[in-house]
mmCIF file of C-alpha atoms in Angstrom:
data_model
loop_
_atom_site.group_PDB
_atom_site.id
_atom_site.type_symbol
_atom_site.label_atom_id
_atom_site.label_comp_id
_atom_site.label_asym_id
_atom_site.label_seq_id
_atom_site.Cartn_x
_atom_site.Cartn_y
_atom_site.Cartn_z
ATOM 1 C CA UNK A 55 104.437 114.551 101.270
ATOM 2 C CA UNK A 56 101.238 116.123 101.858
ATOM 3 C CA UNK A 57 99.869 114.372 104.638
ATOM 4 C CA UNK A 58 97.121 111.641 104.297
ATOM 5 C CA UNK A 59 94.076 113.216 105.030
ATOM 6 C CA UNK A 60 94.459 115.808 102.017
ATOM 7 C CA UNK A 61 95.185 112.917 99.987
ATOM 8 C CA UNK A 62 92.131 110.860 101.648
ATOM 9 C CA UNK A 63 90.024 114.082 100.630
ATOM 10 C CA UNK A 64 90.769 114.521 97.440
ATOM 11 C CA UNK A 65 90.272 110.845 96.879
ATOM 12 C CA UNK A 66 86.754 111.405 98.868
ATOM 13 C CA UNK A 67 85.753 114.024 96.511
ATOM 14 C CA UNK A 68 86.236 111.803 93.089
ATOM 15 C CA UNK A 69 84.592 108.947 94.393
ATOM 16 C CA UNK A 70 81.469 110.822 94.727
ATOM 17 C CA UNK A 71 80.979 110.068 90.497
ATOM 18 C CA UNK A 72 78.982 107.001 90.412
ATOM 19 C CA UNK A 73 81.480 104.811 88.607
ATOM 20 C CA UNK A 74 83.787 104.755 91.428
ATOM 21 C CA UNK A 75 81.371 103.750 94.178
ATOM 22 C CA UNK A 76 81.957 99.898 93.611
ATOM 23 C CA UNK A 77 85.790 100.120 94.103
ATOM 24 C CA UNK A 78 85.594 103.057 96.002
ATOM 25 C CA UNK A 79 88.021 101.877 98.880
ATOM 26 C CA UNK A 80 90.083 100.080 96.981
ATOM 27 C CA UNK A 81 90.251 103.837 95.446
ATOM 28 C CA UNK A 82 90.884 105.257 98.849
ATOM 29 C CA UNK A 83 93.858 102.433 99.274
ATOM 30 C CA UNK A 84 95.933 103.137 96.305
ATOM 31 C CA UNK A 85 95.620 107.230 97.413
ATOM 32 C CA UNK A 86 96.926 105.892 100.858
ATOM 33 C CA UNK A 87 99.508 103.000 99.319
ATOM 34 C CA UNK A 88 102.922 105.600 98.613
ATOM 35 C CA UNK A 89 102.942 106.980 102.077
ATOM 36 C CA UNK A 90 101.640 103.828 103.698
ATOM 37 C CA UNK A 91 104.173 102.083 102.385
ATOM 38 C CA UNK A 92 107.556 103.904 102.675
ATOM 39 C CA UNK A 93 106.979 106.630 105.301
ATOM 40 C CA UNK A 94 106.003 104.236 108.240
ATOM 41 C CA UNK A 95 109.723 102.540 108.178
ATOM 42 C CA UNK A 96 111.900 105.361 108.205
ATOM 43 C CA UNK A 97 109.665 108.068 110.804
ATOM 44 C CA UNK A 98 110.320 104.771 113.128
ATOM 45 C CA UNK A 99 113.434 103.753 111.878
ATOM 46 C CA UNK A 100 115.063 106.804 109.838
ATOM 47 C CA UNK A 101 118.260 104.327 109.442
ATOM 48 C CA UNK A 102 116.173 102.661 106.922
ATOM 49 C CA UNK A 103 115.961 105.530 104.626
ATOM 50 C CA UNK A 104 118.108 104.613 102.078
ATOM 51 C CA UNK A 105 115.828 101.254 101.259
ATOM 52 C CA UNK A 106 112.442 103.633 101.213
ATOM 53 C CA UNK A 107 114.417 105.642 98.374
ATOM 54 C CA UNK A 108 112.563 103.554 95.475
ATOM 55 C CA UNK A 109 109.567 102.822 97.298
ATOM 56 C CA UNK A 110 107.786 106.375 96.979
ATOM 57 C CA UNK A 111 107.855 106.268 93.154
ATOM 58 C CA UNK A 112 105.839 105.370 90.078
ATOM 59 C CA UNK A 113 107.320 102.639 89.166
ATOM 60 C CA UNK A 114 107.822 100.821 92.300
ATOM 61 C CA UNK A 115 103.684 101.865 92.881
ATOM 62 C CA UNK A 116 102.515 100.341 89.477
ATOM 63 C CA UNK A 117 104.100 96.796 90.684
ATOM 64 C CA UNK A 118 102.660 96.925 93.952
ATOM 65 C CA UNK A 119 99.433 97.470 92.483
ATOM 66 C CA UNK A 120 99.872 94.843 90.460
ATOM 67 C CA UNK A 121 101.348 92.660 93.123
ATOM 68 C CA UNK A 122 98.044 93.936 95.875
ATOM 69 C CA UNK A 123 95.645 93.552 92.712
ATOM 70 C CA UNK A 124 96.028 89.605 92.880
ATOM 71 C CA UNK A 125 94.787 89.202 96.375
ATOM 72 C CA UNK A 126 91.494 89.716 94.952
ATOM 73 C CA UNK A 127 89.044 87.779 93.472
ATOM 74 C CA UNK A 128 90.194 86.825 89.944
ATOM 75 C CA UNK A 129 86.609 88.145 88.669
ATOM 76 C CA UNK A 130 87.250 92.208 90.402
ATOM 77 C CA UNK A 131 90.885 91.380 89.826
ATOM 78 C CA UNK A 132 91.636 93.939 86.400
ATOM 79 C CA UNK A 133 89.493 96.630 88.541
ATOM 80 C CA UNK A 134 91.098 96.308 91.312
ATOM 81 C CA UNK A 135 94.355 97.072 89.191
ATOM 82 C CA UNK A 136 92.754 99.915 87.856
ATOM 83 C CA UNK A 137 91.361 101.683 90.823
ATOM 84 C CA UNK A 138 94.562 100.923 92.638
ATOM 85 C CA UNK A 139 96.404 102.616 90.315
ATOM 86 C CA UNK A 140 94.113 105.047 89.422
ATOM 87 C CA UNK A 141 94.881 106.274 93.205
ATOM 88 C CA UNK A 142 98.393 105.949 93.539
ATOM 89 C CA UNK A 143 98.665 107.982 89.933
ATOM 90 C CA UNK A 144 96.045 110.992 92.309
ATOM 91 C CA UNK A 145 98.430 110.876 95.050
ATOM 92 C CA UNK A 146 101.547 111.360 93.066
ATOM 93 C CA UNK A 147 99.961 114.389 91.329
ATOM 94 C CA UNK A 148 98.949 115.811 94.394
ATOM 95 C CA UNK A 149 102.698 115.386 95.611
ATOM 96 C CA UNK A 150 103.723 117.062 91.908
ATOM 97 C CA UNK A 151 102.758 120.865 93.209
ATOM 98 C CA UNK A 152 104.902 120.035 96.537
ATOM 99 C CA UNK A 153 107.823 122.025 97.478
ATOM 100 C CA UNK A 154 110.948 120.535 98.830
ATOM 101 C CA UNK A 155 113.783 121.759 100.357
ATOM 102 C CA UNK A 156 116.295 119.331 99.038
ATOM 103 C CA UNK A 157 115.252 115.908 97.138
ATOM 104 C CA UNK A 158 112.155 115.879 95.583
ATOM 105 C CA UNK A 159 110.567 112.890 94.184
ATOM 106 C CA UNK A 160 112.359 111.017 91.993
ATOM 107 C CA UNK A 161 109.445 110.463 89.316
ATOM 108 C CA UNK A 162 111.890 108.669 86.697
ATOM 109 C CA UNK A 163 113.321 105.826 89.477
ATOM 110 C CA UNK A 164 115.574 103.884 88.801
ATOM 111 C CA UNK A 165 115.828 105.239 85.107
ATOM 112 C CA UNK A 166 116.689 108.713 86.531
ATOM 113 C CA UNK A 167 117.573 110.457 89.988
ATOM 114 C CA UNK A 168 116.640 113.499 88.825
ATOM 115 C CA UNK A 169 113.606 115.366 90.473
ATOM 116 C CA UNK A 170 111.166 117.538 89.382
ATOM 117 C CA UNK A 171 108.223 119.320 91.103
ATOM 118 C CA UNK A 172 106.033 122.264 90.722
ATOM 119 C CA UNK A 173 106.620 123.689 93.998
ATOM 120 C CA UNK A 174 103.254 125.640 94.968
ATOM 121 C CA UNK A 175 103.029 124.323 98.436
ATOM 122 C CA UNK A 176 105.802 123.317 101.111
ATOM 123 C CA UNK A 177 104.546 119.815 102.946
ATOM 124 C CA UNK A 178 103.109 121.582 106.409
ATOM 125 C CA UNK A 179 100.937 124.268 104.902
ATOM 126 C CA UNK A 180 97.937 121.847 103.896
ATOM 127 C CA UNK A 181 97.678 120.822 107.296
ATOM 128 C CA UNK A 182 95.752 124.114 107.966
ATOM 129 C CA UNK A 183 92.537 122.748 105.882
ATOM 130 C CA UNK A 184 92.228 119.472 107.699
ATOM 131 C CA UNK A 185 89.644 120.433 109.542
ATOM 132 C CA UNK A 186 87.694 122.039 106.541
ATOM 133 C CA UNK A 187 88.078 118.510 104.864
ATOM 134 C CA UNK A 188 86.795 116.624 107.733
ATOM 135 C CA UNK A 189 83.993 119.505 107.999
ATOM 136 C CA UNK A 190 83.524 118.651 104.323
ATOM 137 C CA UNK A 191 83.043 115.169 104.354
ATOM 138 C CA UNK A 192 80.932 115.039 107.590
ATOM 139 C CA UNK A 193 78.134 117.224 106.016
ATOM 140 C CA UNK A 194 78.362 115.296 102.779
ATOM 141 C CA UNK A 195 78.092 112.123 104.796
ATOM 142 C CA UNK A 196 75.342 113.359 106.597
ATOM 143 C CA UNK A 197 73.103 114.387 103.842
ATOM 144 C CA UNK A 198 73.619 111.090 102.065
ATOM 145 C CA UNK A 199 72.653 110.065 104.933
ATOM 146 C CA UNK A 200 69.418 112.035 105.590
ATOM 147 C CA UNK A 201 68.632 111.548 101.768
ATOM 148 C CA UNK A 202 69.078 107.839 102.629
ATOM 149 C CA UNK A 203 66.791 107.682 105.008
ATOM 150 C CA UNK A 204 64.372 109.686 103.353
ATOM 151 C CA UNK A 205 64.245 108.030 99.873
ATOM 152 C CA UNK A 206 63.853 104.466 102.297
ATOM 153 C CA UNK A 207 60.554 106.412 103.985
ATOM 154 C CA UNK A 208 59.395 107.559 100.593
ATOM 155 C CA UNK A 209 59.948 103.891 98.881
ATOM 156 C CA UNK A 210 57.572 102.614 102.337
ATOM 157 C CA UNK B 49 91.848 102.313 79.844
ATOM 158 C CA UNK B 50 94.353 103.984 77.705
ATOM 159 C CA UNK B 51 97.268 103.137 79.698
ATOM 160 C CA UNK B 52 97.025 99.862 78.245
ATOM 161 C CA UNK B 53 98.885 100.824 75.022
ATOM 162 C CA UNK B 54 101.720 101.906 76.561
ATOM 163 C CA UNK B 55 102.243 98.938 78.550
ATOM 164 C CA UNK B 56 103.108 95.222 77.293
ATOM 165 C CA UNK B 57 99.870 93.816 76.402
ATOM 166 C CA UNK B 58 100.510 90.611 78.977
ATOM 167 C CA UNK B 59 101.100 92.296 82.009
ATOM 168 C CA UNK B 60 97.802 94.000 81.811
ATOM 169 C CA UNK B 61 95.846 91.618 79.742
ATOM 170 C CA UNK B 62 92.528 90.386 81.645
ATOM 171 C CA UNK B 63 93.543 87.298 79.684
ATOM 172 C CA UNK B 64 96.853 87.264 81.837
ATOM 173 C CA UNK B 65 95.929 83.515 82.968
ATOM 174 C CA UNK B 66 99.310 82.507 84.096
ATOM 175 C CA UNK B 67 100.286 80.843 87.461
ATOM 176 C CA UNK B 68 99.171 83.620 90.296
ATOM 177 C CA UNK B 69 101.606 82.795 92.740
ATOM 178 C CA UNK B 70 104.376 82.976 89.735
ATOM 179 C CA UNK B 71 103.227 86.705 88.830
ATOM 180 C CA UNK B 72 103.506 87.844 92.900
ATOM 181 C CA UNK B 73 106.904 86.445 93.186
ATOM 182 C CA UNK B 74 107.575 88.201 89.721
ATOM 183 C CA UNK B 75 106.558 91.479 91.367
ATOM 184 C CA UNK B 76 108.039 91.338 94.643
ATOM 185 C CA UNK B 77 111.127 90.569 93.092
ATOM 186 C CA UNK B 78 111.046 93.378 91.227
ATOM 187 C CA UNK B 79 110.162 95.290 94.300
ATOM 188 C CA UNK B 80 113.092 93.922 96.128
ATOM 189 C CA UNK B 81 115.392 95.043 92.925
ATOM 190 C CA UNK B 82 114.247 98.767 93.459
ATOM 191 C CA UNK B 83 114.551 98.677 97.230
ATOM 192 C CA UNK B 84 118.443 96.969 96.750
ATOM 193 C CA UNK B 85 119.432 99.260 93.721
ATOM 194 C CA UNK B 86 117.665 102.296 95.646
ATOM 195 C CA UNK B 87 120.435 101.357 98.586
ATOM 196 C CA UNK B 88 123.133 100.507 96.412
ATOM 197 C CA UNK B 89 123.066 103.027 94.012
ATOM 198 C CA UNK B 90 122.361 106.169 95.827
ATOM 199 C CA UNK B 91 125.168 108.334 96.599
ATOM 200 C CA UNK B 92 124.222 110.550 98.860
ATOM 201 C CA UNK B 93 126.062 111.089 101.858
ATOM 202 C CA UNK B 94 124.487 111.317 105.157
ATOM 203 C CA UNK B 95 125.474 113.145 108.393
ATOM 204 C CA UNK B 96 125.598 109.350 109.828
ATOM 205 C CA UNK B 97 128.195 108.773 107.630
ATOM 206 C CA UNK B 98 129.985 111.914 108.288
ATOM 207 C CA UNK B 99 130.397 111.497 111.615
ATOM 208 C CA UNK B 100 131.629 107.964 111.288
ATOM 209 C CA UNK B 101 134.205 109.320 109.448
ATOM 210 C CA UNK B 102 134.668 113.371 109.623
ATOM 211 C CA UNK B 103 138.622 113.465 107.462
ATOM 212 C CA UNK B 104 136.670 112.179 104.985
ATOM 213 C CA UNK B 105 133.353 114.397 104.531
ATOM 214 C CA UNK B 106 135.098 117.268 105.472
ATOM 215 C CA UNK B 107 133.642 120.039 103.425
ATOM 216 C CA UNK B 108 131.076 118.163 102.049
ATOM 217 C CA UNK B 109 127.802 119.887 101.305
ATOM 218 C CA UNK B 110 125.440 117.147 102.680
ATOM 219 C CA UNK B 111 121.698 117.045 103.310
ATOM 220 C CA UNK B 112 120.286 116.629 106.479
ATOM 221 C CA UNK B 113 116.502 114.976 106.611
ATOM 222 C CA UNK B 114 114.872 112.309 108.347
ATOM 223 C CA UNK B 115 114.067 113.327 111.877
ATOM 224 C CA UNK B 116 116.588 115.493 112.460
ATOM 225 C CA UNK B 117 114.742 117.147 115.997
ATOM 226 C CA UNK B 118 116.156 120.505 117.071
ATOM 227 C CA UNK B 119 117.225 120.213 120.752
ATOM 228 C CA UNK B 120 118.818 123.690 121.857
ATOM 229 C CA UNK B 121 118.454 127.143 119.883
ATOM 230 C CA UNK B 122 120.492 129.959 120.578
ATOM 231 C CA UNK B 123 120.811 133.011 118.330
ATOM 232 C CA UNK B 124 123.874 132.044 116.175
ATOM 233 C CA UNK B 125 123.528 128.317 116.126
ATOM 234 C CA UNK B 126 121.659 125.037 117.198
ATOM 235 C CA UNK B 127 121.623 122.006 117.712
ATOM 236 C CA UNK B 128 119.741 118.642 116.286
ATOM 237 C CA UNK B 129 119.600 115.165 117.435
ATOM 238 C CA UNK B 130 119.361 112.492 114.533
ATOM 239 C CA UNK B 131 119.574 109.006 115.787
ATOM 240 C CA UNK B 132 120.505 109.535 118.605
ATOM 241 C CA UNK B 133 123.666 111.658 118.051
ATOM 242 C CA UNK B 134 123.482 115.737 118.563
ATOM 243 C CA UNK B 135 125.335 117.592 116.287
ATOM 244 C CA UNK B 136 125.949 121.414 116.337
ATOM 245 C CA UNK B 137 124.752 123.556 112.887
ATOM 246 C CA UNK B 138 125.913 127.018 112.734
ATOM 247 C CA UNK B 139 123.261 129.207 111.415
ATOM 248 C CA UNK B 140 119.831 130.474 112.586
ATOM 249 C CA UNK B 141 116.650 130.708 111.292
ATOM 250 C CA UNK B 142 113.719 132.554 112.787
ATOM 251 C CA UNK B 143 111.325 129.472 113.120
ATOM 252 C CA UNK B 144 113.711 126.855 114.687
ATOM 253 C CA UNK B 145 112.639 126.289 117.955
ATOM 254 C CA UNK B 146 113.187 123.280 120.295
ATOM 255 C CA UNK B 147 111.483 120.244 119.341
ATOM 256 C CA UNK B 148 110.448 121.054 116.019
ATOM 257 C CA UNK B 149 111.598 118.584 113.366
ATOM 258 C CA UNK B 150 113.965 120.382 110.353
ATOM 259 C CA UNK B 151 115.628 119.602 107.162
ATOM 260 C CA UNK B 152 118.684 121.100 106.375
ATOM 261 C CA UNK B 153 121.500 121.284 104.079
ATOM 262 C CA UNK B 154 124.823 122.119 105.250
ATOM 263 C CA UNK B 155 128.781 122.325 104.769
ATOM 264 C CA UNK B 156 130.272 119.490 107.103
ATOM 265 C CA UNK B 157 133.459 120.377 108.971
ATOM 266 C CA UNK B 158 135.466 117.698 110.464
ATOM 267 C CA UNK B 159 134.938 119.216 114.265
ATOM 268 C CA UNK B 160 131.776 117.742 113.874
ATOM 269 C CA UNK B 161 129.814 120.451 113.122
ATOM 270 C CA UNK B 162 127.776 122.015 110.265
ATOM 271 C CA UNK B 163 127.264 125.272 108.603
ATOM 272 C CA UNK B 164 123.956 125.875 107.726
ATOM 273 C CA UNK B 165 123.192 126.669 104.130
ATOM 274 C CA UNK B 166 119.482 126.323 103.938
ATOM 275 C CA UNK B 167 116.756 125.577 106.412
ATOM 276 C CA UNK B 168 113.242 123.884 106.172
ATOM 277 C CA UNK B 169 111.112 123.563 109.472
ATOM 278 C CA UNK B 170 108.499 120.953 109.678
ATOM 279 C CA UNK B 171 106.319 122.599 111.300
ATOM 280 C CA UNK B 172 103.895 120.787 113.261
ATOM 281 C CA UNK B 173 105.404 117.746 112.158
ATOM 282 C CA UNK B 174 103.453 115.146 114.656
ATOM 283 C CA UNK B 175 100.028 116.737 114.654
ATOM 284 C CA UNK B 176 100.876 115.815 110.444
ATOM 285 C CA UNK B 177 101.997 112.423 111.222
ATOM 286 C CA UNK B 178 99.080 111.703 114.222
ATOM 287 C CA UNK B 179 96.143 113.142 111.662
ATOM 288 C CA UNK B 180 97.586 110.812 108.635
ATOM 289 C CA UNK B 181 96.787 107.779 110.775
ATOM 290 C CA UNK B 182 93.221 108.752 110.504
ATOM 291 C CA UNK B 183 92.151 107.855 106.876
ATOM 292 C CA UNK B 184 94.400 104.657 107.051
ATOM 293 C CA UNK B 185 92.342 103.396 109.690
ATOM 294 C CA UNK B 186 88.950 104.589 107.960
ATOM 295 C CA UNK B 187 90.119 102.607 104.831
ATOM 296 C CA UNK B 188 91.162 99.288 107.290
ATOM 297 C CA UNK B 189 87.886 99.685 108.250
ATOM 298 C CA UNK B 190 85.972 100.413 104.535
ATOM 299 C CA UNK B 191 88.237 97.234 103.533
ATOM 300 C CA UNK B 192 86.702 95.256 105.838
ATOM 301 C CA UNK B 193 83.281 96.038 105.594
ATOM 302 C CA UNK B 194 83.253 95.804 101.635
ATOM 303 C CA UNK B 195 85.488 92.727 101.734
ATOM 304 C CA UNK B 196 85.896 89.713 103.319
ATOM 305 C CA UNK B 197 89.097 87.287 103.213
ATOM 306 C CA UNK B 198 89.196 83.678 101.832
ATOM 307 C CA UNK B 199 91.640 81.847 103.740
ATOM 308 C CA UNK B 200 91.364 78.924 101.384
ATOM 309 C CA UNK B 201 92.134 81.261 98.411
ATOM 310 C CA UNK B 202 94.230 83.301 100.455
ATOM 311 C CA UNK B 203 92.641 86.645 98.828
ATOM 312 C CA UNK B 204 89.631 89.204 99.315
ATOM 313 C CA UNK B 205 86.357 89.238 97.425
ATOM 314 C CA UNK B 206 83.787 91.488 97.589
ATOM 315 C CA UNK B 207 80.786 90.736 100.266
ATOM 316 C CA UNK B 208 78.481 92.605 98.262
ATOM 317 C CA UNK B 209 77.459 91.741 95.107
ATOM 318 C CA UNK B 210 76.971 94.345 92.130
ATOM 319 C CA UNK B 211 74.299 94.268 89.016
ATOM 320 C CA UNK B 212 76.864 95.064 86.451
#
């Protein structure tokens, strides 16, 4: 897996297009959801590995969305579907161009144990832009924020 | 969205009116069925099992993952600990050093030993794991600020409300 920031990021840049600012974290949450979900249990308990098989896959993610989606309001409900899965399907295309050594991603589960991947980056070598991301989104924070403040001075 | 054609129309119909607590036991039953047949079905063989019974791997090509830690390196071999047990892989690799978390695949020999094949060091594998906690806990946080939780209803809504 790439690790979470690049997939936070990513995420971060796409939810700068207007139509993503209402469900923006719910956005950020699907990105998050594969890796939340199945790496915690077996980095703590690598025993468990064999039950976190299915969990980092499509098909497992489009039922958890569904399953998360209904602990929302019933009106933001089909949204919250949407966006969910909207960043569960970035994060597994982001983990597409990953290279593994042995078992990749088993995109077809439980149809297929066959893997397939583009292989363009092995899972340690983003690691060296994290601090360009967080670079990134500080300054981008920080001129919404000055353009905030200045479009509330303007508006007084 | 176009995904809707490919999927049956009542599982993402906004008309989907059934009994909400029906549909989450629906899914996390279906959940449980991945996480059981992912167990039950997969066939790979692990250097647990290996060791818990070396006539029978022997000369099995197996792969080794999950937090296998390197805990001595010398120039023709090393060691990793996984679980708790330290086995000996005959091989070397110019990045293995102590500490560092690998992936490897291997030919298991009864002795209790393996011979390396291929080699993948995770390098810097807990500054990976340590920054990864970061955006989790700046979407805990979004989540909270942008939603509250109705006990009652026993689900989120959104604080804020939106002209749509």
């Amino acid at each position: 897996m790439a690790d979470l920031m690049t997939h936070f990021a990513l995420a971060y840049g796409l939810v700068r297009f207007s139509r993503f600012v209402r469900f923006r974290v719910i956005f950020y949450l699907g990105t998050i959801l594969p890796d939340l979900l199945s790496r915690p249990f077996y980095i703590l308990r690598p025993e468990l590995y064999p039950y976190t098989v299915a969990v980092h896959t499509p098909l497992f993610m489009l039922v958890t969305c569904f399953a998360v989606a209904e602990f929302f309001q019933q009106e933001i409900r089909p949204q919250v579907r949407h966006f969910l899965l909207a960043g569960a399907g970035l994060h597994f295309l982001v983990d597409l161009f990953q290279r593994h050594l042995v078992n990749g991603y088993l995109w077809f589960y439980p149809f297929s144990w066959d893997s397939f991947e583009i292989s363009w980056y092995w899972p340690h070598e983003p690691l060296r832009f994290i601090p360009l991301w967080i670079a990134l989104i500080c300054a981008v924070e920080l001129f919404m924020w000055i353009r905030g403040k200045k479009m509330t001075a303007q508006g007084r | 969205m176009r995904y809707r054609k490919l999927l049956p129309g009542a599982l993402i119909s906004r008309r989907w009116t059934g009994n909400r607590w029906l549909r989450i036991c629906i899914c996390l039953s279906i959940l449980v069925g991945l996480i059981v047949y992912g167990k039950a079905a997969n066939r790979t063989v692990t250097l647990q099992m290996c060791l818990h019974n070396p006539e029978k791997y022997d000369g099995f090509t197996i792969d080794v993952g999950g937090e296998a830690q390197v805990v001595q390196v010398t120039e023709d071999w090393f060691t990793i600990r996984q679980m708790g047990r330290v086995v000996k892989v005959v091989g070397s690799h110019a990045d293995i050093r102590p500490d560092e978390y690998v992936i490897c695949q291997g030919v298991f020999h009864r002795e209790g030993w393996l011979e390396l094949i291929k080699v993948y060091v995770a390098v810097q594998r807990r500054y990976k794991i340590l920054v990864s906690i970061l955006p989790v806990m700046i979407v805990a946080l979004l989540l909270l600020k942008d939603y509250g939780f109705d006990c009652s209803r026993f689900q989120f809504y959104q604080r804020r409300t939106w002209r749509t």
